[in-house]
Amino acid sequence: MMEKIQHSEVEVKGLKLHVAEIGSGSKTVVFLHGFPEIWYTWRHQMISVANAGYRAIAFDFRGYGLSQQPAEPEKETMFDLVHEIVGLLDALNISKAFLVGKDFGAIPGHLTTAVHPERVAGIITLGIPFMLPGPSAVESHLQLPKGFYITRWREPGRAEADFGRFPVKSVIRNIYTLFSKSEVPIAADDQEIMDLFDPSIPLPPWFSEEDLATYASLYEKSGFRYALQVPYRSINADAGLSDVKVTIPSLLIMGEKDYVFKFPGMEDYIRSGAVKNFVPDLEIVYIPDGSHFVHEQMPEKVNQLIIEFLDKQSI
């Protein structure tokens, strides 16, 4: 089925975006990737929802993969991705769609839903619950050691020097392997994040050398400049929003072995139901052995959850 996925360039806000799609249903599902992912991260889900009668679209965010870089990446924030999501819907003449966001892709997904509720029929996020960018988003990081990977990557030049020691393919391999574990990646004072990688550890069984080569080829095209800015170096940009609520039907899928659960306060925020103060119509599903990449690790289970949610909604 992979060969049935069609690829095109769509101009949005003056930038050509790489868009992959499959399916011809009247209801559209737009998938939003995280890091170090790309449109390809959704390959299993795209085929599954297309087979269930939906139109599946996954694209490379601006500055990622085969999509164009903005002129000044260092001025960009998560809000540029909100405009991009809405702009893509406009360019494709889609009045309303479902959004599925993984990792940081959940954040512009939720922001789009909060600011443009008329454009979103429902939202599913994996690995990241509702959270607004802004100063409070990095407060919890201060409770972690200074070797915490986000703190390190927010420091201008540091990740560039760290990643620059290795081929792009090795960087992707290292991050995928590290981030598949249940522990938060934290470097010692005399280490960089890439130094945490143990070369004797094989790729996860659900991530093939072919998958790695595909990711690497796309990041070789784009590099990591934009990815380090959005999300990491712009996560503290104030949303300028108050009393934000996502009122449409929502689903959060969390792997219980996802290291994000170990972020200060995160597990309590989700399990206590406090997240429902912001997303009242939220269903939460926990997958016992699921990692941060649960959609690639256990695609059949995740596909089933996504399709069951979509089938319950109207558009």
PDB file of C-alpha atoms in Angstrom:
ATOM      1  CA  MET A   1       0.000   0.000   0.000  1.00  0.00           C
ATOM      2  CA  MET A   2       2.922   2.377   0.485  1.00  0.00           C
ATOM      3  CA  GLU A   3       3.175   2.852  -3.270  1.00  0.00           C
ATOM      4  CA  LYS A   4      -0.432   4.097  -3.285  1.00  0.00           C
ATOM      5  CA  ILE A   5       0.504   7.089  -1.127  1.00  0.00           C
ATOM      6  CA  GLN A   6       0.620  10.102  -3.445  1.00  0.00           C
ATOM      7  CA  HIS A   7       3.086  12.948  -2.988  1.00  0.00           C
ATOM      8  CA  SER A   8       2.706  16.558  -4.019  1.00  0.00           C
ATOM      9  CA  GLU A   9       3.887  20.085  -3.303  1.00  0.00           C
ATOM     10  CA  VAL A  10       1.286  22.490  -1.941  1.00  0.00           C
ATOM     11  CA  GLU A  11       2.057  26.176  -1.489  1.00  0.00           C
ATOM     12  CA  VAL A  12       0.980  27.483   1.900  1.00  0.00           C
ATOM     13  CA  LYS A  13       1.862  30.941   3.229  1.00  0.00           C
ATOM     14  CA  GLY A  14       4.483  31.356   0.502  1.00  0.00           C
ATOM     15  CA  LEU A  15       6.269  28.064   1.209  1.00  0.00           C
ATOM     16  CA  LYS A  16       6.046  24.813  -0.743  1.00  0.00           C
ATOM     17  CA  LEU A  17       5.074  21.994   1.597  1.00  0.00           C
ATOM     18  CA  HIS A  18       5.602  18.317   0.919  1.00  0.00           C
ATOM     19  CA  VAL A  19       2.221  16.596   1.290  1.00  0.00           C
ATOM     20  CA  ALA A  20       1.558  12.839   1.292  1.00  0.00           C
ATOM     21  CA  GLU A  21      -1.971  11.506   0.990  1.00  0.00           C
ATOM     22  CA  ILE A  22      -4.007   8.378   0.431  1.00  0.00           C
ATOM     23  CA  GLY A  23      -7.733   7.650   0.390  1.00  0.00           C
ATOM     24  CA  SER A  24     -10.661   9.446  -1.133  1.00  0.00           C
ATOM     25  CA  GLY A  25     -13.230   9.560   1.667  1.00  0.00           C
ATOM     26  CA  SER A  26     -15.324  12.655   2.281  1.00  0.00           C
ATOM     27  CA  LYS A  27     -13.877  12.990   5.799  1.00  0.00           C
ATOM     28  CA  THR A  28     -10.241  14.091   6.071  1.00  0.00           C
ATOM     29  CA  VAL A  29      -7.656  13.212   8.719  1.00  0.00           C
ATOM     30  CA  VAL A  30      -4.543  15.414   8.883  1.00  0.00           C
ATOM     31  CA  PHE A  31      -1.528  13.928  10.686  1.00  0.00           C
ATOM     32  CA  LEU A  32       1.011  16.188  12.448  1.00  0.00           C
ATOM     33  CA  HIS A  33       4.478  14.759  13.105  1.00  0.00           C
ATOM     34  CA  GLY A  34       6.870  15.321  15.983  1.00  0.00           C
ATOM     35  CA  PHE A  35      10.675  15.175  16.208  1.00  0.00           C
ATOM     36  CA  PRO A  36      12.741  13.366  14.982  1.00  0.00           C
ATOM     37  CA  GLU A  37       9.839  12.323  12.810  1.00  0.00           C
ATOM     38  CA  ILE A  38       8.485  13.364   9.435  1.00  0.00           C
ATOM     39  CA  TRP A  39       5.371  12.552   7.338  1.00  0.00           C
ATOM     40  CA  TYR A  40       6.642   8.946   7.071  1.00  0.00           C
ATOM     41  CA  THR A  41       6.087   8.367  10.795  1.00  0.00           C
ATOM     42  CA  TRP A  42       2.357   8.067  10.003  1.00  0.00           C
ATOM     43  CA  ARG A  43       2.697   5.449   7.261  1.00  0.00           C
ATOM     44  CA  HIS A  44       0.807   2.729   9.184  1.00  0.00           C
ATOM     45  CA  GLN A  45      -1.981   5.055  10.280  1.00  0.00           C
ATOM     46  CA  MET A  46      -2.448   6.672   6.857  1.00  0.00           C
ATOM     47  CA  ILE A  47      -3.033   3.339   5.142  1.00  0.00           C
ATOM     48  CA  SER A  48      -5.333   2.122   7.906  1.00  0.00           C
ATOM     49  CA  VAL A  49      -7.612   5.189   7.993  1.00  0.00           C
ATOM     50  CA  ALA A  50      -7.709   5.268   4.184  1.00  0.00           C
ATOM     51  CA  ASN A  51      -8.857   1.635   4.200  1.00  0.00           C
ATOM     52  CA  ALA A  52     -11.545   2.658   6.721  1.00  0.00           C
ATOM     53  CA  GLY A  53     -12.937   5.205   4.258  1.00  0.00           C
ATOM     54  CA  TYR A  54     -11.135   8.409   5.191  1.00  0.00           C
ATOM     55  CA  ARG A  55      -8.835  10.727   3.267  1.00  0.00           C
ATOM     56  CA  ALA A  56      -5.464  10.636   5.057  1.00  0.00           C
ATOM     57  CA  ILE A  57      -2.999  13.525   4.734  1.00  0.00           C
ATOM     58  CA  ALA A  58       0.433  13.790   6.350  1.00  0.00           C
ATOM     59  CA  PHE A  59       2.838  16.598   5.545  1.00  0.00           C
ATOM     60  CA  ASP A  60       6.299  17.757   6.496  1.00  0.00           C
ATOM     61  CA  PHE A  61       6.042  20.901   8.597  1.00  0.00           C
ATOM     62  CA  ARG A  62       7.856  23.918   7.146  1.00  0.00           C
ATOM     63  CA  GLY A  63      11.593  23.528   7.602  1.00  0.00           C
ATOM     64  CA  TYR A  64      11.295  19.744   7.924  1.00  0.00           C
ATOM     65  CA  GLY A  65      12.057  17.077   5.334  1.00  0.00           C
ATOM     66  CA  LEU A  66      11.053  18.030   1.809  1.00  0.00           C
ATOM     67  CA  SER A  67       9.140  21.174   2.789  1.00  0.00           C
ATOM     68  CA  GLN A  68      10.692  24.579   2.202  1.00  0.00           C
ATOM     69  CA  GLN A  69      12.540  26.463   4.903  1.00  0.00           C
ATOM     70  CA  PRO A  70      11.200  29.868   5.937  1.00  0.00           C
ATOM     71  CA  ALA A  71      13.532  32.793   5.338  1.00  0.00           C
ATOM     72  CA  GLU A  72      14.267  33.380   9.036  1.00  0.00           C
ATOM     73  CA  PRO A  73      13.805  30.136  10.986  1.00  0.00           C
ATOM     74  CA  GLU A  74      15.025  31.653  14.250  1.00  0.00           C
ATOM     75  CA  LYS A  75      11.995  33.978  14.333  1.00  0.00           C
ATOM     76  CA  GLU A  76       9.484  31.133  14.039  1.00  0.00           C
ATOM     77  CA  THR A  77       7.245  29.760  16.790  1.00  0.00           C
ATOM     78  CA  MET A  78       4.560  27.115  17.202  1.00  0.00           C
ATOM     79  CA  PHE A  79       2.008  29.678  16.007  1.00  0.00           C
ATOM     80  CA  ASP A  80       3.510  29.653  12.530  1.00  0.00           C
ATOM     81  CA  LEU A  81       2.528  25.981  12.401  1.00  0.00           C
ATOM     82  CA  VAL A  82      -1.046  26.832  13.433  1.00  0.00           C
ATOM     83  CA  HIS A  83      -1.277  29.226  10.470  1.00  0.00           C
ATOM     84  CA  GLU A  84       0.280  26.508   8.325  1.00  0.00           C
ATOM     85  CA  ILE A  85      -2.289  23.864   9.318  1.00  0.00           C
ATOM     86  CA  VAL A  86      -5.197  26.197   8.578  1.00  0.00           C
ATOM     87  CA  GLY A  87      -3.482  27.370   5.392  1.00  0.00           C
ATOM     88  CA  LEU A  88      -3.076  23.786   4.215  1.00  0.00           C
ATOM     89  CA  LEU A  89      -6.783  23.098   4.808  1.00  0.00           C
ATOM     90  CA  ASP A  90      -7.585  26.239   2.807  1.00  0.00           C
ATOM     91  CA  ALA A  91      -5.225  25.300  -0.032  1.00  0.00           C
ATOM     92  CA  LEU A  92      -6.808  21.846  -0.290  1.00  0.00           C
ATOM     93  CA  ASN A  93     -10.370  23.237   0.026  1.00  0.00           C
ATOM     94  CA  ILE A  94     -11.026  21.282   3.204  1.00  0.00           C
ATOM     95  CA  SER A  95     -13.507  23.121   5.397  1.00  0.00           C
ATOM     96  CA  LYS A  96     -13.162  20.821   8.417  1.00  0.00           C
ATOM     97  CA  ALA A  97     -10.847  17.950   9.321  1.00  0.00           C
ATOM     98  CA  PHE A  98      -9.759  15.640  12.107  1.00  0.00           C
ATOM     99  CA  LEU A  99      -6.261  16.306  13.480  1.00  0.00           C
ATOM    100  CA  VAL A 100      -3.885  13.654  14.813  1.00  0.00           C
ATOM    101  CA  GLY A 101      -0.735  15.003  16.493  1.00  0.00           C
ATOM    102  CA  LYS A 102       2.229  13.146  17.962  1.00  0.00           C
ATOM    103  CA  ASP A 103       4.901  14.542  20.280  1.00  0.00           C
ATOM    104  CA  PHE A 104       5.246  18.302  19.665  1.00  0.00           C
ATOM    105  CA  GLY A 105       2.766  18.020  16.755  1.00  0.00           C
ATOM    106  CA  ALA A 106       0.084  17.798  19.447  1.00  0.00           C
ATOM    107  CA  ILE A 107       0.746  21.414  20.474  1.00  0.00           C
ATOM    108  CA  PRO A 108      -0.082  23.223  17.186  1.00  0.00           C
ATOM    109  CA  GLY A 109      -2.888  20.671  16.826  1.00  0.00           C
ATOM    110  CA  HIS A 110      -4.444  21.765  20.106  1.00  0.00           C
ATOM    111  CA  LEU A 111      -3.780  25.442  19.369  1.00  0.00           C
ATOM    112  CA  THR A 112      -5.475  25.147  15.983  1.00  0.00           C
ATOM    113  CA  THR A 113      -8.439  23.479  17.654  1.00  0.00           C
ATOM    114  CA  ALA A 114      -8.658  26.186  20.338  1.00  0.00           C
ATOM    115  CA  VAL A 115      -8.316  29.150  17.963  1.00  0.00           C
ATOM    116  CA  HIS A 116     -10.182  27.722  14.956  1.00  0.00           C
ATOM    117  CA  PRO A 117     -12.709  25.248  16.426  1.00  0.00           C
ATOM    118  CA  GLU A 118     -14.862  25.549  13.317  1.00  0.00           C
ATOM    119  CA  ARG A 119     -12.116  23.881  11.261  1.00  0.00           C
ATOM    120  CA  VAL A 120     -11.565  20.813  13.462  1.00  0.00           C
ATOM    121  CA  ALA A 121     -14.055  17.945  13.912  1.00  0.00           C
ATOM    122  CA  GLY A 122     -12.008  16.112  16.531  1.00  0.00           C
ATOM    123  CA  ILE A 123      -8.423  15.781  17.721  1.00  0.00           C
ATOM    124  CA  ILE A 124      -6.283  12.811  18.729  1.00  0.00           C
ATOM    125  CA  THR A 125      -2.882  13.266  20.344  1.00  0.00           C
ATOM    126  CA  LEU A 126      -0.195  10.722  21.193  1.00  0.00           C
ATOM    127  CA  GLY A 127       2.402  11.170  23.913  1.00  0.00           C
ATOM    128  CA  ILE A 128       1.600  14.811  24.730  1.00  0.00           C
ATOM    129  CA  PRO A 129      -1.538  16.044  26.516  1.00  0.00           C
ATOM    130  CA  PHE A 130      -2.938  19.555  26.134  1.00  0.00           C
ATOM    131  CA  MET A 131      -0.312  22.157  26.998  1.00  0.00           C
ATOM    132  CA  LEU A 132       0.202  25.741  25.933  1.00  0.00           C
ATOM    133  CA  PRO A 133       3.580  27.075  24.833  1.00  0.00           C
ATOM    134  CA  GLY A 134       4.847  29.906  26.983  1.00  0.00           C
ATOM    135  CA  PRO A 135       7.012  30.520  30.064  1.00  0.00           C
ATOM    136  CA  SER A 136       5.079  27.937  32.111  1.00  0.00           C
ATOM    137  CA  ALA A 137       5.945  25.248  29.559  1.00  0.00           C
ATOM    138  CA  VAL A 138       9.606  25.379  30.578  1.00  0.00           C
ATOM    139  CA  GLU A 139       9.107  25.890  34.331  1.00  0.00           C
ATOM    140  CA  SER A 140       8.904  22.153  34.956  1.00  0.00           C
ATOM    141  CA  HIS A 141      12.172  21.673  33.094  1.00  0.00           C
ATOM    142  CA  LEU A 142      13.922  23.581  35.886  1.00  0.00           C
ATOM    143  CA  GLN A 143      13.074  20.700  38.231  1.00  0.00           C
ATOM    144  CA  LEU A 144      15.155  18.355  36.085  1.00  0.00           C
ATOM    145  CA  PRO A 145      18.973  18.215  35.961  1.00  0.00           C
ATOM    146  CA  LYS A 146      20.561  20.737  33.601  1.00  0.00           C
ATOM    147  CA  GLY A 147      21.530  17.852  31.309  1.00  0.00           C
ATOM    148  CA  PHE A 148      17.843  17.365  30.395  1.00  0.00           C
ATOM    149  CA  TYR A 149      17.709  17.029  26.612  1.00  0.00           C
ATOM    150  CA  ILE A 150      15.262  19.926  26.017  1.00  0.00           C
ATOM    151  CA  THR A 151      17.321  22.265  28.214  1.00  0.00           C
ATOM    152  CA  ARG A 152      20.441  21.278  26.260  1.00  0.00           C
ATOM    153  CA  TRP A 153      18.771  21.674  22.846  1.00  0.00           C
ATOM    154  CA  ARG A 154      17.370  25.097  23.774  1.00  0.00           C
ATOM    155  CA  GLU A 155      20.929  26.383  24.178  1.00  0.00           C
ATOM    156  CA  PRO A 156      21.959  28.030  20.869  1.00  0.00           C
ATOM    157  CA  GLY A 157      24.713  26.120  19.111  1.00  0.00           C
ATOM    158  CA  ARG A 158      24.953  23.247  21.564  1.00  0.00           C
ATOM    159  CA  ALA A 159      22.867  20.656  19.714  1.00  0.00           C
ATOM    160  CA  GLU A 160      24.366  21.798  16.406  1.00  0.00           C
ATOM    161  CA  ALA A 161      27.843  20.979  17.730  1.00  0.00           C
ATOM    162  CA  ASP A 162      26.639  17.723  19.292  1.00  0.00           C
ATOM    163  CA  PHE A 163      24.787  16.491  16.182  1.00  0.00           C
ATOM    164  CA  GLY A 164      27.514  17.784  13.885  1.00  0.00           C
ATOM    165  CA  ARG A 165      29.939  15.122  15.126  1.00  0.00           C
ATOM    166  CA  PHE A 166      27.901  12.412  13.415  1.00  0.00           C
ATOM    167  CA  PRO A 167      26.233  11.662  10.073  1.00  0.00           C
ATOM    168  CA  VAL A 168      22.529  12.584  10.009  1.00  0.00           C
ATOM    169  CA  LYS A 169      21.599   8.891   9.896  1.00  0.00           C
ATOM    170  CA  SER A 170      23.471   8.283  13.158  1.00  0.00           C
ATOM    171  CA  VAL A 171      21.742  11.225  14.849  1.00  0.00           C
ATOM    172  CA  ILE A 172      18.303   9.855  13.914  1.00  0.00           C
ATOM    173  CA  ARG A 173      19.306   6.346  15.032  1.00  0.00           C
ATOM    174  CA  ASN A 174      20.611   7.666  18.337  1.00  0.00           C
ATOM    175  CA  ILE A 175      17.519   9.752  19.108  1.00  0.00           C
ATOM    176  CA  TYR A 176      15.068   7.026  18.091  1.00  0.00           C
ATOM    177  CA  THR A 177      16.863   4.479  20.250  1.00  0.00           C
ATOM    178  CA  LEU A 178      17.220   6.797  23.263  1.00  0.00           C
ATOM    179  CA  PHE A 179      13.669   8.111  23.078  1.00  0.00           C
ATOM    180  CA  SER A 180      12.196   4.585  22.831  1.00  0.00           C
ATOM    181  CA  LYS A 181      13.186   4.010  26.456  1.00  0.00           C
ATOM    182  CA  SER A 182      11.096   4.810  29.509  1.00  0.00           C
ATOM    183  CA  GLU A 183      13.712   7.089  31.088  1.00  0.00           C
ATOM    184  CA  VAL A 184      14.030  10.806  30.367  1.00  0.00           C
ATOM    185  CA  PRO A 185      17.221  11.464  28.350  1.00  0.00           C
ATOM    186  CA  ILE A 186      19.548  13.402  30.667  1.00  0.00           C
ATOM    187  CA  ALA A 187      23.266  13.914  30.046  1.00  0.00           C
ATOM    188  CA  ALA A 188      25.921  14.252  32.727  1.00  0.00           C
ATOM    189  CA  ASP A 189      27.872  17.516  33.002  1.00  0.00           C
ATOM    190  CA  ASP A 190      30.701  16.078  30.909  1.00  0.00           C
ATOM    191  CA  GLN A 191      28.396  14.568  28.265  1.00  0.00           C
ATOM    192  CA  GLU A 192      26.274  15.688  25.347  1.00  0.00           C
ATOM    193  CA  ILE A 193      22.957  14.019  24.526  1.00  0.00           C
ATOM    194  CA  MET A 194      24.459  12.016  21.658  1.00  0.00           C
ATOM    195  CA  ASP A 195      26.975  10.568  24.121  1.00  0.00           C
ATOM    196  CA  LEU A 196      24.124   8.742  25.886  1.00  0.00           C
ATOM    197  CA  PHE A 197      23.755   6.427  22.911  1.00  0.00           C
ATOM    198  CA  ASP A 198      25.146   2.923  23.270  1.00  0.00           C
ATOM    199  CA  PRO A 199      26.161   1.706  19.779  1.00  0.00           C
ATOM    200  CA  SER A 200      25.767  -1.911  20.879  1.00  0.00           C
ATOM    201  CA  ILE A 201      21.993  -1.421  21.290  1.00  0.00           C
ATOM    202  CA  PRO A 202      20.130  -2.412  18.113  1.00  0.00           C
ATOM    203  CA  LEU A 203      17.297  -0.446  16.571  1.00  0.00           C
ATOM    204  CA  PRO A 204      13.888  -1.150  18.115  1.00  0.00           C
ATOM    205  CA  PRO A 205      12.357  -4.245  16.452  1.00  0.00           C
ATOM    206  CA  TRP A 206       9.547  -2.150  14.957  1.00  0.00           C
ATOM    207  CA  PHE A 207      11.965   0.301  13.282  1.00  0.00           C
ATOM    208  CA  SER A 208      13.859  -1.167  10.332  1.00  0.00           C
ATOM    209  CA  GLU A 209      17.073  -0.085   8.646  1.00  0.00           C
ATOM    210  CA  GLU A 210      14.878   0.892   5.695  1.00  0.00           C
ATOM    211  CA  ASP A 211      12.773   3.116   7.963  1.00  0.00           C
ATOM    212  CA  LEU A 212      15.957   4.692   9.320  1.00  0.00           C
ATOM    213  CA  ALA A 213      17.254   5.313   5.786  1.00  0.00           C
ATOM    214  CA  THR A 214      13.984   7.034   4.837  1.00  0.00           C
ATOM    215  CA  TYR A 215      14.091   9.343   7.868  1.00  0.00           C
ATOM    216  CA  ALA A 216      17.771  10.080   7.306  1.00  0.00           C
ATOM    217  CA  SER A 217      17.271  10.980   3.642  1.00  0.00           C
ATOM    218  CA  LEU A 218      14.590  13.521   4.598  1.00  0.00           C
ATOM    219  CA  TYR A 219      16.603  15.104   7.414  1.00  0.00           C
ATOM    220  CA  GLU A 220      19.674  15.207   5.193  1.00  0.00           C
ATOM    221  CA  LYS A 221      17.595  17.479   2.972  1.00  0.00           C
ATOM    222  CA  SER A 222      16.345  19.783   5.749  1.00  0.00           C
ATOM    223  CA  GLY A 223      18.970  19.528   8.453  1.00  0.00           C
ATOM    224  CA  PHE A 224      18.018  20.274  12.071  1.00  0.00           C
ATOM    225  CA  ARG A 225      17.987  24.083  12.063  1.00  0.00           C
ATOM    226  CA  TYR A 226      14.225  24.527  12.012  1.00  0.00           C
ATOM    227  CA  ALA A 227      13.581  21.501  14.231  1.00  0.00           C
ATOM    228  CA  LEU A 228      15.725  22.981  16.991  1.00  0.00           C
ATOM    229  CA  GLN A 229      13.838  26.290  16.767  1.00  0.00           C
ATOM    230  CA  VAL A 230      10.350  24.771  16.572  1.00  0.00           C
ATOM    231  CA  PRO A 231       9.604  23.250  18.990  1.00  0.00           C
ATOM    232  CA  TYR A 232      12.564  23.513  21.360  1.00  0.00           C
ATOM    233  CA  ARG A 233      13.876  27.073  21.262  1.00  0.00           C
ATOM    234  CA  SER A 234      10.450  28.647  20.823  1.00  0.00           C
ATOM    235  CA  ILE A 235       8.500  26.580  23.377  1.00  0.00           C
ATOM    236  CA  ASN A 236       8.562  29.513  25.808  1.00  0.00           C
ATOM    237  CA  ALA A 237       6.996  31.958  23.290  1.00  0.00           C
ATOM    238  CA  ASP A 238       3.882  33.290  25.005  1.00  0.00           C
ATOM    239  CA  ALA A 239       0.651  32.057  23.489  1.00  0.00           C
ATOM    240  CA  GLY A 240      -1.066  35.341  24.268  1.00  0.00           C
ATOM    241  CA  LEU A 241      -4.192  33.312  24.975  1.00  0.00           C
ATOM    242  CA  SER A 242      -6.202  33.106  28.179  1.00  0.00           C
ATOM    243  CA  ASP A 243      -8.879  30.704  29.388  1.00  0.00           C
ATOM    244  CA  VAL A 244      -8.133  28.346  26.503  1.00  0.00           C
ATOM    245  CA  LYS A 245     -10.316  25.287  26.188  1.00  0.00           C
ATOM    246  CA  VAL A 246     -10.542  22.565  23.575  1.00  0.00           C
ATOM    247  CA  THR A 247     -14.244  21.739  23.550  1.00  0.00           C
ATOM    248  CA  ILE A 248     -14.433  19.335  20.606  1.00  0.00           C
ATOM    249  CA  PRO A 249     -14.207  15.530  21.025  1.00  0.00           C
ATOM    250  CA  SER A 250     -10.635  14.546  21.889  1.00  0.00           C
ATOM    251  CA  LEU A 251      -8.610  11.386  22.439  1.00  0.00           C
ATOM    252  CA  LEU A 252      -5.237  11.112  24.188  1.00  0.00           C
ATOM    253  CA  ILE A 253      -3.248   7.918  23.638  1.00  0.00           C
ATOM    254  CA  MET A 254      -0.391   7.396  26.110  1.00  0.00           C
ATOM    255  CA  GLY A 255       2.092   4.555  26.142  1.00  0.00           C
ATOM    256  CA  GLU A 256       2.781   3.760  29.786  1.00  0.00           C
ATOM    257  CA  LYS A 257       6.483   3.283  29.014  1.00  0.00           C
ATOM    258  CA  ASP A 258       6.660   6.737  27.383  1.00  0.00           C
ATOM    259  CA  TYR A 259       9.444   8.755  29.035  1.00  0.00           C
ATOM    260  CA  VAL A 260       7.197  11.853  28.883  1.00  0.00           C
ATOM    261  CA  PHE A 261       5.333  10.394  31.873  1.00  0.00           C
ATOM    262  CA  LYS A 262       8.508  11.091  33.894  1.00  0.00           C
ATOM    263  CA  PHE A 263       8.389  14.846  33.213  1.00  0.00           C
ATOM    264  CA  PRO A 264       7.692  16.632  36.534  1.00  0.00           C
ATOM    265  CA  GLY A 265       3.953  16.657  37.221  1.00  0.00           C
ATOM    266  CA  MET A 266       3.047  15.073  33.876  1.00  0.00           C
ATOM    267  CA  GLU A 267       1.708  11.731  35.057  1.00  0.00           C
ATOM    268  CA  ASP A 268      -0.447  13.340  37.749  1.00  0.00           C
ATOM    269  CA  TYR A 269      -1.731  15.952  35.273  1.00  0.00           C
ATOM    270  CA  ILE A 270      -2.955  13.153  33.004  1.00  0.00           C
ATOM    271  CA  ARG A 271      -4.027  10.426  35.438  1.00  0.00           C
ATOM    272  CA  SER A 272      -5.773  12.772  37.891  1.00  0.00           C
ATOM    273  CA  GLY A 273      -7.915  14.124  35.092  1.00  0.00           C
ATOM    274  CA  ALA A 274      -6.620  17.683  35.595  1.00  0.00           C
ATOM    275  CA  VAL A 275      -6.032  17.849  31.836  1.00  0.00           C
ATOM    276  CA  LYS A 276      -9.831  17.691  31.422  1.00  0.00           C
ATOM    277  CA  ASN A 277     -10.072  21.193  32.899  1.00  0.00           C
ATOM    278  CA  PHE A 278      -8.745  22.308  29.503  1.00  0.00           C
ATOM    279  CA  VAL A 279     -10.130  19.501  27.328  1.00  0.00           C
ATOM    280  CA  PRO A 280     -13.475  18.561  28.887  1.00  0.00           C
ATOM    281  CA  ASP A 281     -14.562  16.124  26.166  1.00  0.00           C
ATOM    282  CA  LEU A 282     -11.414  13.995  26.480  1.00  0.00           C
ATOM    283  CA  GLU A 283     -11.047  10.239  26.421  1.00  0.00           C
ATOM    284  CA  ILE A 284      -7.685   8.879  27.639  1.00  0.00           C
ATOM    285  CA  VAL A 285      -6.390   5.448  26.634  1.00  0.00           C
ATOM    286  CA  TYR A 286      -3.250   3.928  28.173  1.00  0.00           C
ATOM    287  CA  ILE A 287      -1.243   1.275  26.327  1.00  0.00           C
ATOM    288  CA  PRO A 288       0.706  -0.727  28.964  1.00  0.00           C
ATOM    289  CA  ASP A 289       3.931  -1.422  27.035  1.00  0.00           C
ATOM    290  CA  GLY A 290       3.688   1.554  24.709  1.00  0.00           C
ATOM    291  CA  SER A 291       6.761   3.746  24.199  1.00  0.00           C
ATOM    292  CA  HIS A 292       7.039   7.332  22.981  1.00  0.00           C
ATOM    293  CA  PHE A 293       6.690   5.902  19.456  1.00  0.00           C
ATOM    294  CA  VAL A 294       3.666   3.732  20.221  1.00  0.00           C
ATOM    295  CA  HIS A 295       2.082   4.428  16.809  1.00  0.00           C
ATOM    296  CA  GLU A 296       5.053   2.763  15.098  1.00  0.00           C
ATOM    297  CA  GLN A 297       5.649   0.191  17.836  1.00  0.00           C
ATOM    298  CA  MET A 298       2.033  -1.046  18.006  1.00  0.00           C
ATOM    299  CA  PRO A 299       0.376   0.235  14.838  1.00  0.00           C
ATOM    300  CA  GLU A 300      -2.544  -2.212  14.831  1.00  0.00           C
ATOM    301  CA  LYS A 301      -3.623  -1.163  18.345  1.00  0.00           C
ATOM    302  CA  VAL A 302      -3.210   2.551  17.650  1.00  0.00           C
ATOM    303  CA  ASN A 303      -4.958   2.279  14.285  1.00  0.00           C
ATOM    304  CA  GLN A 304      -7.904   0.569  15.952  1.00  0.00           C
ATOM    305  CA  LEU A 305      -8.173   3.317  18.588  1.00  0.00           C
ATOM    306  CA  ILE A 306      -7.970   6.068  15.963  1.00  0.00           C
ATOM    307  CA  ILE A 307     -10.605   4.536  13.694  1.00  0.00           C
ATOM    308  CA  GLU A 308     -12.972   3.791  16.585  1.00  0.00           C
ATOM    309  CA  PHE A 309     -12.722   7.437  17.650  1.00  0.00           C
ATOM    310  CA  LEU A 310     -13.181   8.798  14.124  1.00  0.00           C
ATOM    311  CA  ASP A 311     -16.179   6.577  13.438  1.00  0.00           C
ATOM    312  CA  LYS A 312     -17.974   7.964  16.489  1.00  0.00           C
ATOM    313  CA  GLN A 313     -17.710  11.587  15.312  1.00  0.00           C
ATOM    314  CA  SER A 314     -19.719  13.607  12.825  1.00  0.00           C
ATOM    315  CA  ILE A 315     -18.234  16.302  10.597  1.00  0.00           C
TER     316      ILE A 315
END
